[in-house]
Amino acid sequence: MTDTFLRRLGFAVVALFLAGPLIVVAGVSFNEKQSLTFPPEGFSMAWYGQIFTDPGWRSALIASVLLAALSAALAVLIALPLSWFLWRRIAPWANVFRLLGVAPFILPPVITALGLLTFWATIGFYGQPWTAVISHAIFFVTLPLVTLSLGFSSIDRSLVEAAATMGADDRLVLRTVVLPLILPYLVSGYAFAFVLSLNEYIVAYMTVGFTMETLPIKIFNALRYGYTPTMASVSVFFVAIAAVVFALIARFGDLPRLLGAMASDES
Amino acid sequence: MRREPPRTIADYTPLAFPAIMLIIFFVVPFSTMIAVSFFRRQQGGFYTPDFVIDNYGRFLSAFFGGVLGFSLMLAIMVAVICVAIAFPFTYLLTKTSRRVQIVWLVCLLSVLSLSEVIIGFAWSTLFSRTAGITNLLVAAGLMSEPQALLPGFGAVLTGMVYQALPYTILVLYPALVRLDPTLLEAARTLGASPLRGFINIIVPALRNTIVATLIMVFVFALGSYLLPQILGRPRHWTLSVLITDQAIYQSNMPFAAAMAVFLVLISLALVGLTLLVGGRREATA
């Protein structure tokens, strides 16, 4: 009896700790006047409207979504041939590239950010919006790389051999057997990279911080000039996007397996 | 189609695009940064190619020593607190039904993916005078009037634990899921209470996992750069904050690069240590 009670209490405390700040932010976002009070005074959804109507917030939102969509796509384009090659061929030295793909994710992010800043500045493209796309793609290539490697390793090789015996070449096998099997892993890799890119601050700030405002950069800049409930509504909006994306991955994929593999690959 | 070594040049073509991208946009920038750390700084934010070690010499100053000491101390505290909370929590989580586990995993991933900016903003709201938790204490009659709990060390530590806790749980999760349940059953059969079984059987069995997790959370916490700025005072700044500050606001790229190289070395040494511990885990298992 007391065991169950203690266990429930433990879960409740952790849940409260994780949800607490978000509950307060959600509450603040409904304030009627432009003040950050909790519990909120009055009720208004106006601050959510602001994300889309205020030109500053809207352009930051568009910039963030574009950046996340493009950089996640580029990350998948880098990860897919690499993980396919590592699965198809015996070439131990090629694992160096897997290591290079995982490295930016394990090292403190400020290092990748500073490296890219010096690089873009040296070759003279510092501040161009497209440099952020490449920077984020490299920074987050780990995620599709790990999910795709897991996807390839879960393919039953006898399926592929059967196809080859029937006369299918690499290209045909890839299109008709391999791609359909790894599609869920490809989608979840894209989704992980997309959500993390949406929330990323330091790499975006160091590469395009002075020419383009993504939502995290916009929030941080706004923090200096005083708090507005719009910041709270944007935060709630972001939590909601992340929760929906991960819930979809859980719905259509095997989340525990995906996470089990990811962590073991990192350590 | 068995795995086979690549024979012709054509076999290597799939590797071309990933390899070029990773070399140009990771290896080259990384090397550029190392090179810049030896460059000479010019007044006005520029630097000229040179080979000087002055930038590394500045590490010997008391100021840098203070920042480094504080960063390491903070990261150690975050790692210890997170593992102390996450280990029993994750253990209990793996005992729940699959459905409950998935709901928790979705929530943990959502919090983990949150921008540091948003975490900083959320906690600064929670610790503020107008919207903070002290208002609840006032309402409960425990305090006379609401007060701000930031900026301060407690706020920085809380924010960083919040940021690192989901990460810690997700790192521990696979090891605890794969744990052999018969271990604990044997202990229970021999008359140990669940708590005793947990402390005397589970914790020692996963000793290496715990050490590896501590190191990984430590490296993760070293990377935090915004929370010390938003929730703390300048004396709570960490090495990551100092690197950003030197690079962007003081326009001293060579010194920033030297500090980044130093941070890489610390992180690599620790990641290497993790691999070593992990290797021993597999060797003994």
XYZ file of C-alpha atoms in Angstrom:
552
model
C 0.000 0.000 0.000
C 2.616 2.545 1.096
C 4.808 1.388 -1.800
C 2.176 2.319 -4.357
C 1.582 5.591 -2.584
C 5.281 6.503 -2.534
C 5.640 5.554 -6.179
C 2.670 7.724 -7.173
C 4.079 10.565 -5.083
C 7.447 10.263 -6.835
C 5.827 10.399 -10.267
C 3.662 13.344 -9.204
C 6.647 15.342 -7.919
C 8.657 14.824 -11.123
C 5.587 15.603 -13.249
C 4.970 18.798 -11.275
C 8.599 19.858 -11.589
C 8.569 19.312 -15.351
C 5.129 20.794 -15.954
C 5.242 23.620 -13.378
C 7.083 26.247 -15.418
C 4.997 25.409 -18.473
C 1.744 25.753 -16.530
C 2.794 29.185 -15.310
C 3.837 30.236 -18.817
C 0.520 28.980 -20.202
C -1.320 30.909 -17.499
C 0.617 34.086 -18.194
C -0.133 33.806 -21.907
C -3.857 34.285 -21.226
C -3.453 37.620 -19.438
C -5.841 40.224 -20.768
C -3.526 43.199 -20.296
C 0.103 43.388 -21.296
C 1.469 42.176 -17.991
C 2.954 38.937 -16.760
C 0.812 38.062 -13.774
C -0.130 34.657 -12.492
C -2.839 33.654 -11.951
C -3.805 35.618 -15.111
C -6.019 38.668 -14.850
C -8.870 38.292 -17.275
C -8.789 35.900 -20.188
C -7.615 36.611 -23.687
C -6.329 34.644 -26.646
C -5.025 37.837 -28.235
C -1.378 36.990 -27.537
C -1.696 33.846 -29.625
C -3.094 35.922 -32.462
C -0.065 38.200 -32.167
C 2.260 35.382 -33.256
C 0.582 35.477 -36.656
C -0.480 39.121 -36.976
C 2.485 41.031 -35.565
C 4.965 41.410 -38.472
C 8.012 40.827 -36.247
C 6.754 37.606 -34.693
C 5.266 36.360 -37.950
C 8.497 36.773 -39.913
C 10.414 35.066 -37.085
C 7.938 32.195 -37.190
C 8.271 31.857 -40.967
C 12.073 32.030 -40.750
C 12.143 29.340 -38.039
C 9.793 26.944 -39.836
C 11.649 27.360 -43.154
C 15.007 26.852 -41.470
C 13.800 23.743 -39.628
C 12.119 22.213 -42.703
C 15.096 22.775 -45.007
C 17.865 21.868 -42.571
C 16.091 18.674 -41.468
C 15.710 17.708 -45.144
C 19.389 18.349 -45.797
C 20.327 16.366 -42.682
C 18.333 13.388 -43.992
C 19.956 13.751 -47.429
C 23.378 13.494 -45.779
C 22.426 10.694 -43.408
C 20.571 8.434 -45.863
C 23.389 7.592 -48.326
C 25.896 7.386 -45.496
C 23.896 4.944 -43.415
C 22.980 2.952 -46.541
C 26.650 2.659 -47.482
C 27.626 1.554 -43.979
C 24.922 -1.106 -44.065
C 25.602 -2.325 -47.610
C 29.403 -2.351 -47.657
C 32.137 -3.689 -45.426
C 34.312 -0.616 -45.026
C 35.376 -0.092 -41.414
C 37.198 3.161 -42.172
C 33.915 4.686 -43.403
C 32.779 4.670 -39.777
C 34.908 7.791 -39.421
C 32.066 9.636 -41.141
C 29.526 8.239 -38.710
C 31.724 9.564 -35.923
C 31.924 12.965 -37.630
C 28.145 13.014 -37.888
C 27.655 12.266 -34.191
C 30.426 14.541 -32.886
C 28.645 17.940 -33.120
C 25.789 16.520 -31.073
C 27.961 15.215 -28.232
C 30.309 18.188 -27.895
C 29.001 21.330 -26.172
C 26.969 23.185 -28.858
C 28.937 26.401 -28.454
C 31.924 24.644 -30.072
C 30.105 23.764 -33.302
C 28.592 27.244 -33.291
C 31.952 28.965 -32.940
C 33.568 26.713 -35.555
C 30.853 27.561 -38.056
C 31.054 31.268 -37.187
C 34.793 31.394 -37.915
C 34.266 29.321 -41.064
C 31.497 31.477 -42.581
C 33.332 34.645 -41.615
C 36.562 33.417 -43.208
C 34.992 32.543 -46.550
C 32.899 35.703 -46.536
C 29.347 34.379 -46.332
C 28.754 35.350 -42.697
C 25.124 36.312 -42.144
C 23.623 34.761 -45.287
C 20.365 32.998 -44.348
C 21.286 29.806 -46.245
C 24.395 29.346 -44.094
C 22.065 28.669 -41.154
C 20.400 25.842 -43.115
C 23.729 24.097 -43.722
C 24.884 24.791 -40.163
C 21.748 23.264 -38.647
C 21.858 20.309 -41.028
C 25.398 19.469 -39.879
C 24.542 20.124 -36.233
C 21.524 17.793 -36.288
C 22.666 15.150 -38.804
C 23.163 12.826 -35.803
C 19.429 12.322 -35.391
C 18.524 10.919 -38.852
C 21.884 9.115 -38.849
C 21.011 7.253 -35.653
C 17.395 6.487 -36.575
C 18.364 5.367 -40.108
C 21.230 3.170 -38.865
C 18.717 1.537 -36.566
C 16.291 1.164 -39.464
C 18.879 -0.521 -41.679
C 20.007 -2.874 -38.927
C 16.411 -4.016 -38.435
C 16.052 -5.102 -42.089
C 15.960 -8.851 -42.531
C 18.811 -9.526 -44.949
C 17.132 -12.611 -46.406
C 14.483 -10.299 -47.914
C 17.184 -8.380 -49.725
C 18.928 -11.571 -50.793
C 15.685 -12.970 -52.170
C 15.265 -9.843 -54.273
C 18.855 -10.084 -55.486
C 18.472 -13.755 -56.369
C 15.466 -12.857 -58.498
C 17.724 -10.545 -60.452
C 17.103 -7.144 -58.896
C 20.081 -4.810 -58.910
C 21.072 -2.455 -56.084
C 18.932 0.375 -57.370
C 15.793 -1.746 -57.705
C 16.308 -3.372 -54.308
C 16.760 0.045 -52.746
C 13.581 1.402 -54.254
C 11.280 -1.581 -53.811
C 12.537 -3.286 -50.647
C 14.816 -1.097 -48.591
C 13.164 2.324 -48.799
C 9.670 1.141 -47.802
C 11.176 -0.684 -44.813
C 13.164 2.254 -43.499
C 10.560 4.925 -44.235
C 9.326 5.135 -40.603
C 12.913 5.646 -39.410
C 13.494 8.256 -42.090
C 10.364 10.162 -41.042
C 11.217 10.060 -37.337
C 14.788 11.168 -38.036
C 13.397 14.108 -40.006
C 10.919 14.924 -37.253
C 13.540 14.874 -34.482
C 15.825 17.152 -36.498
C 12.906 19.456 -37.368
C 11.769 19.968 -33.768
C 15.296 20.479 -32.427
C 16.150 22.924 -35.213
C 12.996 24.889 -34.426
C 14.203 25.320 -30.846
C 17.904 25.793 -31.492
C 19.461 29.071 -30.429
C 23.246 29.222 -30.257
C 24.189 27.938 -33.732
C 21.525 30.086 -35.392
C 22.566 33.089 -33.317
C 26.262 32.763 -34.090
C 25.751 32.235 -37.820
C 22.852 34.548 -38.727
C 22.031 36.262 -35.425
C 22.460 39.763 -36.792
C 20.685 39.340 -40.113
C 17.816 36.955 -39.460
C 15.572 36.429 -36.449
C 14.388 32.901 -35.699
C 11.823 32.514 -32.943
C 14.303 31.559 -30.178
C 16.503 34.527 -31.155
C 13.464 36.794 -31.208
C 12.386 35.603 -27.750
C 15.863 36.159 -26.338
C 16.096 39.644 -27.853
C 12.643 40.450 -26.493
C 13.711 39.271 -23.017
C 16.143 42.169 -22.842
C 13.543 44.804 -23.589
C 10.993 43.573 -21.122
C 8.566 40.708 -21.019
C 5.379 40.480 -23.037
C 2.715 37.774 -22.940
C 3.474 37.058 -26.631
C 6.675 35.361 -25.505
C 4.580 33.112 -23.299
C 2.155 32.276 -26.086
C 5.027 31.454 -28.467
C 6.537 29.153 -25.827
C 3.249 27.314 -25.361
C 2.927 27.050 -29.130
C 6.382 25.438 -29.326
C 5.683 22.942 -26.539
C 2.496 21.993 -28.368
C 4.334 21.448 -31.678
C 6.949 19.247 -29.985
C 4.334 17.223 -28.109
C 2.294 16.644 -31.291
C 5.337 15.592 -33.321
C 6.623 13.164 -30.685
C 3.125 11.789 -30.081
C 2.871 11.094 -33.823
C 6.246 9.322 -33.780
C 5.041 7.256 -30.838
C 1.762 6.511 -32.633
C 3.331 5.342 -35.891
C 6.689 4.084 -34.677
C 8.255 2.218 -31.815
C 9.348 5.033 -29.518
C 10.875 2.916 -26.707
C 12.966 1.023 -29.273
C 13.969 4.219 -31.037
C 15.102 5.781 -27.756
C 16.798 2.643 -26.536
C 18.907 2.574 -29.646
C 19.628 6.278 -29.622
C 20.990 6.320 -26.130
C 23.119 3.231 -26.610
C 24.570 4.750 -29.753
C 25.497 7.928 -27.922
C 27.253 6.377 -24.981
C 22.705 -9.495 -51.270
C 25.445 -9.934 -48.749
C 27.557 -7.151 -47.333
C 30.675 -6.886 -49.405
C 33.688 -4.578 -49.553
C 33.436 -1.827 -52.165
C 35.352 -2.876 -55.305
C 34.982 -0.189 -57.948
C 35.017 3.581 -57.687
C 31.306 3.515 -58.484
C 30.703 1.591 -55.254
C 31.919 4.609 -53.336
C 29.588 7.134 -54.963
C 26.896 7.036 -52.237
C 29.539 8.111 -49.782
C 30.559 11.163 -51.813
C 27.860 13.649 -50.810
C 27.822 12.889 -47.051
C 31.610 12.835 -46.920
C 31.987 16.145 -48.745
C 29.342 17.842 -46.592
C 30.803 16.588 -43.309
C 34.367 17.472 -44.279
C 33.627 20.954 -45.652
C 31.130 21.988 -43.012
C 32.403 20.225 -39.921
C 36.060 19.225 -40.256
C 37.114 22.447 -42.013
C 35.266 24.811 -39.603
C 36.625 22.853 -36.669
C 40.172 23.137 -38.020
C 39.629 26.828 -38.806
C 38.669 27.360 -35.185
C 41.802 25.598 -33.961
C 43.899 27.710 -36.339
C 42.255 30.947 -35.203
C 43.053 30.075 -31.596
C 46.719 30.635 -32.503
C 46.119 33.851 -34.441
C 47.029 37.304 -33.226
C 44.236 39.642 -32.319
C 44.121 43.095 -33.898
C 42.382 46.066 -32.369
C 38.864 46.535 -33.766
C 37.832 42.937 -33.884
C 40.069 41.568 -36.625
C 42.774 38.979 -36.389
C 45.787 38.131 -38.514
C 47.282 34.729 -39.219
C 50.169 34.105 -36.889
C 51.332 31.504 -34.436
C 51.109 32.849 -30.907
C 50.129 31.086 -27.736
C 49.105 34.261 -25.896
C 45.450 33.234 -26.197
C 46.182 30.099 -24.228
C 48.379 32.039 -21.837
C 45.306 33.951 -20.660
C 44.031 30.712 -19.105
C 46.466 31.314 -16.283
C 44.599 34.423 -15.106
C 42.607 34.290 -11.880
C 39.472 35.407 -13.746
C 39.578 32.481 -16.155
C 40.402 30.084 -13.327
C 37.349 31.333 -11.455
C 35.036 30.848 -14.430
C 36.430 27.403 -15.165
C 36.141 26.326 -11.531
C 32.579 27.603 -11.332
C 31.584 25.872 -14.626
C 32.997 22.533 -13.476
C 31.421 22.817 -10.015
C 28.032 23.741 -11.495
C 28.137 20.893 -14.045
C 29.103 18.380 -11.333
C 26.221 19.516 -9.104
C 23.749 19.300 -11.996
C 24.990 15.810 -12.918
C 24.776 14.492 -9.349
C 21.320 15.952 -8.663
C 19.932 14.739 -12.009
C 21.202 11.186 -11.621
C 20.037 11.053 -7.987
C 16.498 11.973 -9.102
C 16.457 10.236 -12.479
C 17.819 6.825 -11.454
C 15.048 5.791 -9.047
C 12.490 7.559 -11.228
C 13.533 5.766 -14.425
C 13.622 2.468 -12.554
C 10.021 2.950 -11.446
C 9.090 4.092 -14.956
C 10.327 0.839 -16.505
C 8.020 -1.067 -14.125
C 4.893 0.660 -15.448
C 2.801 -0.456 -18.408
C 4.040 0.215 -21.914
C 1.276 2.760 -22.465
C 2.266 4.817 -19.415
C 5.914 4.635 -20.471
C 5.135 6.006 -23.934
C 3.140 8.929 -22.542
C 6.062 9.788 -20.255
C 8.582 9.442 -23.085
C 6.583 11.834 -25.272
C 6.429 14.375 -22.422
C 10.140 14.005 -21.631
C 11.095 14.452 -25.283
C 8.904 17.547 -25.520
C 10.630 19.125 -22.514
C 14.061 18.020 -23.744
C 13.568 19.640 -27.142
C 12.562 22.959 -25.565
C 14.792 25.852 -26.430
C 17.052 27.049 -23.630
C 15.515 30.457 -24.251
C 12.070 29.110 -23.428
C 13.292 27.220 -20.348
C 15.026 30.370 -19.131
C 11.941 32.468 -19.790
C 9.643 29.944 -18.061
C 11.761 29.768 -14.904
C 12.331 33.499 -14.785
C 8.539 33.861 -14.850
C 8.125 31.213 -12.158
C 10.724 32.898 -9.965
C 9.484 36.437 -10.624
C 7.673 38.585 -8.100
C 4.489 39.114 -10.107
C 3.838 35.604 -11.405
C 6.071 33.440 -9.262
C 5.684 30.627 -6.802
C 6.130 33.021 -3.888
C 2.599 34.229 -4.658
C 1.372 30.737 -3.799
C 3.283 30.811 -0.503
C 1.744 34.189 0.287
C -1.711 32.848 -0.494
C -1.015 29.916 1.820
C -0.010 32.334 4.545
C 3.602 31.154 4.712
C 5.087 34.425 3.496
C 4.112 38.023 4.048
C 4.730 39.306 0.536
C 5.877 37.886 -2.793
C 9.526 38.291 -3.715
C 11.765 37.593 -6.683
C 13.953 34.483 -6.451
C 16.289 35.522 -9.220
C 18.919 36.281 -10.334
C 20.843 33.893 -8.167
C 22.718 30.630 -7.953
C 19.639 28.672 -6.894
C 17.756 29.828 -9.978
C 20.628 28.854 -12.313
C 20.939 25.429 -10.693
C 17.179 24.783 -10.833
C 16.987 25.813 -14.490
C 19.904 23.601 -15.454
C 18.555 20.591 -13.557
C 15.255 21.158 -15.373
C 17.073 21.176 -18.698
C 19.217 18.114 -17.978
C 16.701 15.893 -16.138
C 14.806 14.634 -19.235
C 18.168 13.957 -20.896
C 19.342 11.963 -17.871
C 16.149 9.901 -17.782
C 16.364 9.141 -21.506
C 20.021 8.102 -21.201
C 19.258 5.772 -18.279
C 16.070 4.368 -19.799
C 17.563 1.764 -22.186
C 19.927 0.335 -19.569
C 17.140 0.007 -17.014
C 14.669 -1.449 -19.525
C 17.138 -4.196 -20.395
C 17.879 -4.975 -16.770
C 17.290 -8.627 -15.963
C 14.118 -8.706 -13.805
C 15.139 -12.033 -12.213
C 17.863 -10.175 -10.276
C 15.336 -8.379 -8.133
C 13.024 -11.372 -7.951
C 15.837 -13.426 -6.477
C 16.442 -10.754 -3.862
C 12.730 -10.617 -3.051
C 12.546 -14.398 -2.712
C 15.420 -14.264 -0.266
C 13.416 -11.829 1.840
C 14.705 -8.388 0.843
C 12.227 -5.505 0.786
C 11.793 -3.722 -2.585
C 13.818 -0.762 -1.319
C 16.651 -2.952 -0.027
C 16.615 -4.914 -3.265
C 16.878 -1.676 -5.204
C 19.779 -0.324 -3.143
C 21.703 -3.589 -2.703
C 21.064 -5.257 -6.082
C 20.011 -2.797 -8.786
C 22.352 0.076 -7.948
C 25.536 -2.068 -7.740
C 24.558 -4.011 -10.878
C 24.365 -0.769 -12.822
C 27.332 0.962 -11.201
C 29.108 1.521 -14.526
C 25.933 2.811 -16.172
C 25.575 5.325 -13.359
C 29.150 6.525 -13.760
C 28.771 6.802 -17.546
C 25.515 8.715 -17.144
C 27.077 11.104 -14.632
C 29.806 11.947 -17.140
C 27.356 12.381 -20.026
C 25.117 14.703 -18.019
C 28.223 16.599 -16.915
C 29.236 17.221 -20.550
C 25.634 18.152 -21.381
C 25.552 20.667 -18.508
C 28.896 22.153 -19.590
C 27.175 23.164 -22.831
C 24.517 25.310 -21.148
C 25.061 28.913 -22.228
C 21.784 30.818 -21.896
C 20.423 29.774 -18.507
C 23.342 31.265 -16.545
C 22.766 34.516 -18.450
C 18.999 34.663 -17.995
C 18.746 33.314 -14.437
C 22.085 34.341 -12.926
C 24.388 37.274 -12.415
C 27.640 37.773 -14.341
C 29.522 35.909 -11.635
C 27.399 32.841 -12.447
C 28.599 32.795 -16.039
C 30.039 29.541 -17.308
C 32.759 28.814 -19.849
C 30.167 28.496 -22.641
C 28.795 31.958 -21.846
C 32.288 33.418 -21.727
C 33.117 31.927 -25.152
C 29.980 33.471 -26.692
C 30.674 36.775 -24.975
C 34.274 36.947 -26.194
C 33.338 35.931 -29.737
C 30.317 38.181 -30.264
C 30.556 41.137 -27.882
C 34.276 41.507 -27.218
C 35.157 40.544 -30.819
C 38.099 38.554 -29.520
C 37.827 35.505 -31.742
C 41.305 34.079 -31.037
C 40.669 33.970 -27.276
C 37.143 32.559 -27.782
C 38.573 29.891 -30.087
C 41.290 28.996 -27.583
C 38.670 28.526 -24.864
C 36.534 26.437 -27.240
C 39.523 24.196 -28.011
C 40.055 23.800 -24.278
C 36.366 22.891 -23.812
C 36.653 20.314 -26.618
C 39.623 18.714 -24.883
C 37.775 18.461 -21.560
C 34.688 17.023 -23.276
C 36.654 14.563 -25.388
C 38.595 13.342 -22.371
C 35.339 12.752 -20.526
C 33.591 11.092 -23.481
C 36.648 8.858 -23.801
C 36.305 7.994 -20.140
C 32.636 7.111 -20.738
C 33.597 4.760 -23.552
C 36.183 3.171 -21.311
C 33.631 2.615 -18.555
C 31.133 1.325 -21.135
C 33.737 -1.025 -22.561
C 34.430 -2.457 -19.149
C 30.706 -2.880 -18.620
C 30.470 -5.031 -21.709
C 33.613 -6.942 -20.773
C 32.254 -7.898 -17.361
C 28.704 -8.623 -18.500
